[in-house]
C-alpha cells in the first residue's frame, strides 16, 4: 500500500471512531446537537486523532481508552473552528468547502454548538476511565486528561488565540516572538496534546513524552506556517475556503514577517527535525514519519 492509500484507509478508520462518539440528535436541544453534528461531519483531515493513534502505535498498546481521546480532540478542534469563524472573530463564511456553522444555524446556535462540543469532548475523554482495567491504565488516563485540559486551555490553544486576537488590533506591536508564541499555542498545543496523549496512553516514559512534545511543537508550527503560505499561494477550489483572507484582514503572518521563501525553508527545517526525533525511538512508524514530512507538501 502506498502512503496515499494508507492515509485514506486510516483517515476512514479515524472518521468512524469520531462518528461513533457523536451524540444522537434528539430532545429539545436537538438544534444544537444538529449544529454540532454539522460542524464535525464537515470532514477535515482528522489530523489530530490520526497523529494521536499513530504516536501511540510508536510505543505499543494504548488500550480501549484511546478512541475516547481521539474523538475528544477532534471535538475540541471542531469547536475552535466554529468559534474562530464567528463574525466577532474571523468572520469566515466557508470552511472545509461548506458554509460555516453560524451561516447555516445562526450565530446564537453556533456559539453554543462550540460550547456543547467543548464540554462533550471532556465527557467523551472521561469515558476512557470506564475502559481502564488496571491501576496503570487509570493513571495514564488521568495524565492524558491533564494534558488535554492544559493544552486546549489558556496555557495552550485559548492562550494562543488570545494573543492572536490582540495582535490583530491596529495598535498592536507584533514581534517575531509574539508570532511564534501564537503559532506554538494556537496551533501547536493541540497537536502536542494529540501526540503526547497517544504516547502516554501507550506507556511511553517521561523522556520519550518530552521528545514527542518537542516533535509535535515542530509539526504544529510547521503546519501553521504552511497554513499562512497556503493563504497566499492556494485557491478556493483546493482549500475549500477563500484565500487572501489574512491579507484582507491585514493579518501579520509568518509570510508577511519572514517572506515566502524563508517561510518555506522554515517549514522544511521544522518538519525535518520532527521526523529526526521520530527516528530516535526503538520502534519506527514509517507512516507517521511520512505524515510529518507530508506537511511540507500539503496543499490544503
Ligand atoms: C486548521 O486545521 C486549523 C488550524 C491551522 C488551527 C487554527 C486554530 C484555531 C482556529 C484556534 C481557535 C481557538 C479558539 C479558542 C477559538 P486543519 O487544517 O486540520 O483543519 P481540518 O480539520 O478542516 O482539516
Ligand atoms: Mg480563521
mmCIF file of N, CA and C and ligand atoms in Angstrom, residues 42-48 74 76-85 89-90 95-96 152-153 157-162 164-165 182 185-188 190-191 220 223-225 227-228 239 241 298 300, ligand 1:
data_model
loop_
_atom_site.group_PDB
_atom_site.id
_atom_site.type_symbol
_atom_site.label_atom_id
_atom_site.label_comp_id
_atom_site.label_asym_id
_atom_site.label_seq_id
_atom_site.Cartn_x
_atom_site.Cartn_y
_atom_site.Cartn_z
ATOM 1 N N UNK A 42 -18.466 17.855 8.741
ATOM 2 C CA UNK A 42 -17.951 18.569 7.570
ATOM 3 C C UNK A 42 -16.658 17.947 7.062
ATOM 4 N N UNK A 43 -16.162 16.953 7.768
ATOM 5 C CA UNK A 43 -14.965 16.258 7.296
ATOM 6 C C UNK A 43 -13.725 16.891 7.851
ATOM 7 N N UNK A 44 -12.768 17.177 7.009
ATOM 8 C CA UNK A 44 -11.500 17.653 7.530
ATOM 9 C C UNK A 44 -10.533 16.487 7.529
ATOM 10 N N UNK A 45 -9.308 16.804 7.781
ATOM 11 C CA UNK A 45 -8.269 15.777 7.629
ATOM 12 C C UNK A 45 -8.208 14.798 8.789
ATOM 13 N N UNK A 46 -8.843 15.143 9.912
ATOM 14 C CA UNK A 46 -8.791 14.295 11.123
ATOM 15 C C UNK A 46 -7.351 14.080 11.564
ATOM 16 N N UNK A 47 -6.559 15.103 11.333
ATOM 17 C CA UNK A 47 -5.120 15.012 11.579
ATOM 18 C C UNK A 47 -4.784 14.745 13.044
ATOM 19 N N UNK A 48 -5.505 15.414 13.954
ATOM 20 C CA UNK A 48 -5.141 15.298 15.360
ATOM 21 C C UNK A 48 -5.396 13.899 15.911
ATOM 22 N N UNK A 74 -10.831 15.747 18.427
ATOM 23 C CA UNK A 74 -11.459 16.249 17.201
ATOM 24 C C UNK A 74 -12.644 17.162 17.550
ATOM 25 N N UNK A 76 -12.795 19.053 20.223
ATOM 26 C CA UNK A 76 -12.197 20.324 20.658
ATOM 27 C C UNK A 76 -11.715 21.128 19.446
ATOM 28 N N UNK A 77 -11.048 20.451 18.536
ATOM 29 C CA UNK A 77 -10.594 21.128 17.310
ATOM 30 C C UNK A 77 -11.793 21.747 16.581
ATOM 31 N N UNK A 78 -12.879 20.999 16.462
ATOM 32 C CA UNK A 78 -14.043 21.490 15.719
ATOM 33 C C UNK A 78 -14.697 22.678 16.420
ATOM 34 N N UNK A 79 -14.789 22.598 17.747
ATOM 35 C CA UNK A 79 -15.355 23.754 18.475
ATOM 36 C C UNK A 79 -14.527 25.002 18.200
ATOM 37 N N UNK A 80 -13.205 24.830 18.187
ATOM 38 C CA UNK A 80 -12.343 26.010 17.993
ATOM 39 C C UNK A 80 -12.561 26.612 16.605
ATOM 40 N N UNK A 81 -12.837 25.758 15.634
ATOM 41 C CA UNK A 81 -13.084 26.268 14.281
ATOM 42 C C UNK A 81 -14.432 26.999 14.208
ATOM 43 N N UNK A 82 -15.450 26.435 14.855
ATOM 44 C CA UNK A 82 -16.768 27.107 14.864
ATOM 45 C C UNK A 82 -16.621 28.514 15.441
ATOM 46 N N UNK A 83 -15.970 28.597 16.590
ATOM 47 C CA UNK A 83 -15.839 29.904 17.240
ATOM 48 C C UNK A 83 -14.918 30.836 16.447
ATOM 49 N N UNK A 84 -13.860 30.271 15.887
ATOM 50 C CA UNK A 84 -12.911 31.086 15.131
ATOM 51 C C UNK A 84 -13.562 31.738 13.908
ATOM 52 N N UNK A 85 -14.528 31.045 13.313
ATOM 53 C CA UNK A 85 -15.193 31.559 12.104
ATOM 54 C C UNK A 85 -16.272 32.597 12.398
ATOM 55 N N UNK A 89 -15.020 37.035 15.516
ATOM 56 C CA UNK A 89 -13.604 36.657 15.384
ATOM 57 C C UNK A 89 -13.176 36.831 13.924
ATOM 58 N N UNK A 90 -13.046 35.752 13.177
ATOM 59 C CA UNK A 90 -12.533 35.906 11.802
ATOM 60 C C UNK A 90 -13.602 36.216 10.760
ATOM 61 N N UNK A 95 -15.786 26.972 5.287
ATOM 62 C CA UNK A 95 -14.785 26.150 5.962
ATOM 63 C C UNK A 95 -14.943 24.747 5.413
ATOM 64 N N UNK A 96 -13.847 24.123 5.068
ATOM 65 C CA UNK A 96 -13.874 22.761 4.537
ATOM 66 C C UNK A 96 -14.858 22.627 3.367
ATOM 67 N N UNK A 152 -5.477 22.578 25.625
ATOM 68 C CA UNK A 152 -6.615 23.184 24.940
ATOM 69 C C UNK A 152 -6.982 24.529 25.555
ATOM 70 N N UNK A 153 -6.474 24.793 26.760
ATOM 71 C CA UNK A 153 -6.933 25.954 27.524
ATOM 72 C C UNK A 153 -6.058 27.188 27.423
ATOM 73 N N UNK A 157 -4.129 26.386 23.476
ATOM 74 C CA UNK A 157 -4.843 26.943 22.323
ATOM 75 C C UNK A 157 -5.573 28.263 22.618
ATOM 76 N N UNK A 158 -6.307 28.320 23.732
ATOM 77 C CA UNK A 158 -7.059 29.545 24.030
ATOM 78 C C UNK A 158 -6.093 30.713 24.281
ATOM 79 N N UNK A 159 -4.974 30.425 24.950
ATOM 80 C CA UNK A 159 -3.955 31.464 25.166
ATOM 81 C C UNK A 159 -3.407 31.980 23.844
ATOM 82 N N UNK A 160 -3.154 31.065 22.942
ATOM 83 C CA UNK A 160 -2.638 31.451 21.623
ATOM 84 C C UNK A 160 -3.648 32.255 20.845
ATOM 85 N N UNK A 161 -4.899 31.856 20.976
ATOM 86 C CA UNK A 161 -5.967 32.587 20.286
ATOM 87 C C UNK A 161 -6.073 34.009 20.847
ATOM 88 N N UNK A 162 -5.909 34.147 22.166
ATOM 89 C CA UNK A 162 -5.966 35.468 22.797
ATOM 90 C C UNK A 162 -4.863 36.372 22.228
ATOM 91 N N UNK A 164 -3.382 36.074 19.479
ATOM 92 C CA UNK A 164 -3.669 36.307 18.067
ATOM 93 C C UNK A 164 -4.716 37.419 17.889
ATOM 94 N N UNK A 165 -5.749 37.378 18.726
ATOM 95 C CA UNK A 165 -6.799 38.408 18.633
ATOM 96 C C UNK A 165 -6.218 39.788 18.933
ATOM 97 N N UNK A 182 2.089 32.705 19.273
ATOM 98 C CA UNK A 182 0.763 32.425 18.727
ATOM 99 C C UNK A 182 0.760 31.050 18.045
ATOM 100 N N UNK A 185 1.076 28.097 20.470
ATOM 101 C CA UNK A 185 -0.076 27.845 21.336
ATOM 102 C C UNK A 185 -1.364 27.619 20.576
ATOM 103 N N UNK A 186 -1.665 28.499 19.661
ATOM 104 C CA UNK A 186 -2.938 28.398 18.955
ATOM 105 C C UNK A 186 -3.026 27.101 18.147
ATOM 106 N N UNK A 187 -1.948 26.725 17.510
ATOM 107 C CA UNK A 187 -1.977 25.542 16.656
ATOM 108 C C UNK A 187 -1.187 24.361 17.214
ATOM 109 N N UNK A 188 0.068 24.627 17.632
ATOM 110 C CA UNK A 188 0.922 23.503 18.018
ATOM 111 C C UNK A 188 0.441 22.818 19.299
ATOM 112 N N UNK A 190 -2.438 21.907 20.446
ATOM 113 C CA UNK A 190 -3.399 20.818 20.272
ATOM 114 C C UNK A 190 -2.742 19.612 19.585
ATOM 115 N N UNK A 191 -1.785 19.897 18.725
ATOM 116 C CA UNK A 191 -1.038 18.803 18.089
ATOM 117 C C UNK A 191 -0.137 18.134 19.129
ATOM 118 N N UNK A 220 3.460 21.285 14.620
ATOM 119 C CA UNK A 220 2.405 22.287 14.751
ATOM 120 C C UNK A 220 2.805 23.636 14.170
ATOM 121 N N UNK A 223 3.031 23.337 10.485
ATOM 122 C CA UNK A 223 1.668 23.254 9.963
ATOM 123 C C UNK A 223 1.051 24.649 9.841
ATOM 124 N N UNK A 224 1.274 25.478 10.859
ATOM 125 C CA UNK A 224 0.691 26.824 10.848
ATOM 126 C C UNK A 224 1.375 27.721 9.824
ATOM 127 N N UNK A 225 2.701 27.590 9.710
ATOM 128 C CA UNK A 225 3.402 28.395 8.698
ATOM 129 C C UNK A 225 2.898 27.991 7.314
ATOM 130 N N UNK A 227 -0.005 26.879 6.660
ATOM 131 C CA UNK A 227 -1.330 27.492 6.561
ATOM 132 C C UNK A 227 -1.217 28.928 6.053
ATOM 133 N N UNK A 228 -0.249 29.654 6.609
ATOM 134 C CA UNK A 228 -0.004 31.042 6.188
ATOM 135 C C UNK A 228 0.439 31.087 4.727
ATOM 136 N N UNK A 239 -8.525 24.575 -1.396
ATOM 137 C CA UNK A 239 -8.561 24.716 0.064
ATOM 138 C C UNK A 239 -9.961 24.569 0.659
ATOM 139 N N UNK A 241 -11.798 27.004 1.226
ATOM 140 C CA UNK A 241 -12.065 28.273 1.927
ATOM 141 C C UNK A 241 -11.371 29.369 1.133
ATOM 142 N N UNK A 298 1.734 19.744 1.768
ATOM 143 C CA UNK A 298 0.295 19.908 1.930
ATOM 144 C C UNK A 298 -0.230 21.046 1.073
ATOM 145 N N UNK A 300 -3.732 21.655 1.157
ATOM 146 C CA UNK A 300 -4.961 22.134 1.793
ATOM 147 C C UNK A 300 -4.999 21.729 3.268
HETATM 148 C C1 LIG B 1 -6.913 24.131 10.617
HETATM 149 O O1 LIG B 1 -6.713 22.799 10.912
HETATM 150 C C2 LIG B 1 -6.774 24.827 11.904
HETATM 151 C C3 LIG B 1 -5.663 25.448 12.317
HETATM 152 C C4 LIG B 1 -4.479 25.658 11.464
HETATM 153 C C5 LIG B 1 -5.600 25.934 13.716
HETATM 154 C C6 LIG B 1 -6.205 27.271 13.910
HETATM 155 C C7 LIG B 1 -6.508 27.457 15.340
HETATM 156 C C8 LIG B 1 -7.661 27.950 15.750
HETATM 157 C C9 LIG B 1 -8.711 28.357 14.790
HETATM 158 C C10 LIG B 1 -7.848 28.043 17.217
HETATM 159 C C11 LIG B 1 -9.017 28.864 17.582
HETATM 160 C C12 LIG B 1 -9.148 28.874 19.038
HETATM 161 C C13 LIG B 1 -10.238 29.279 19.707
HETATM 162 C C14 LIG B 1 -10.214 29.217 21.169
HETATM 163 C C15 LIG B 1 -11.460 29.792 19.030
HETATM 164 P P1 LIG B 1 -6.906 21.660 9.844
HETATM 165 O O2 LIG B 1 -6.227 22.032 8.562
HETATM 166 O O3 LIG B 1 -6.532 20.357 10.487
HETATM 167 O O4 LIG B 1 -8.472 21.688 9.566
HETATM 168 P P2 LIG B 1 -9.384 20.494 9.082
HETATM 169 O O5 LIG B 1 -9.765 19.761 10.319
HETATM 170 O O6 LIG B 1 -10.502 21.216 8.437
HETATM 171 O O7 LIG B 1 -8.594 19.638 8.119
#
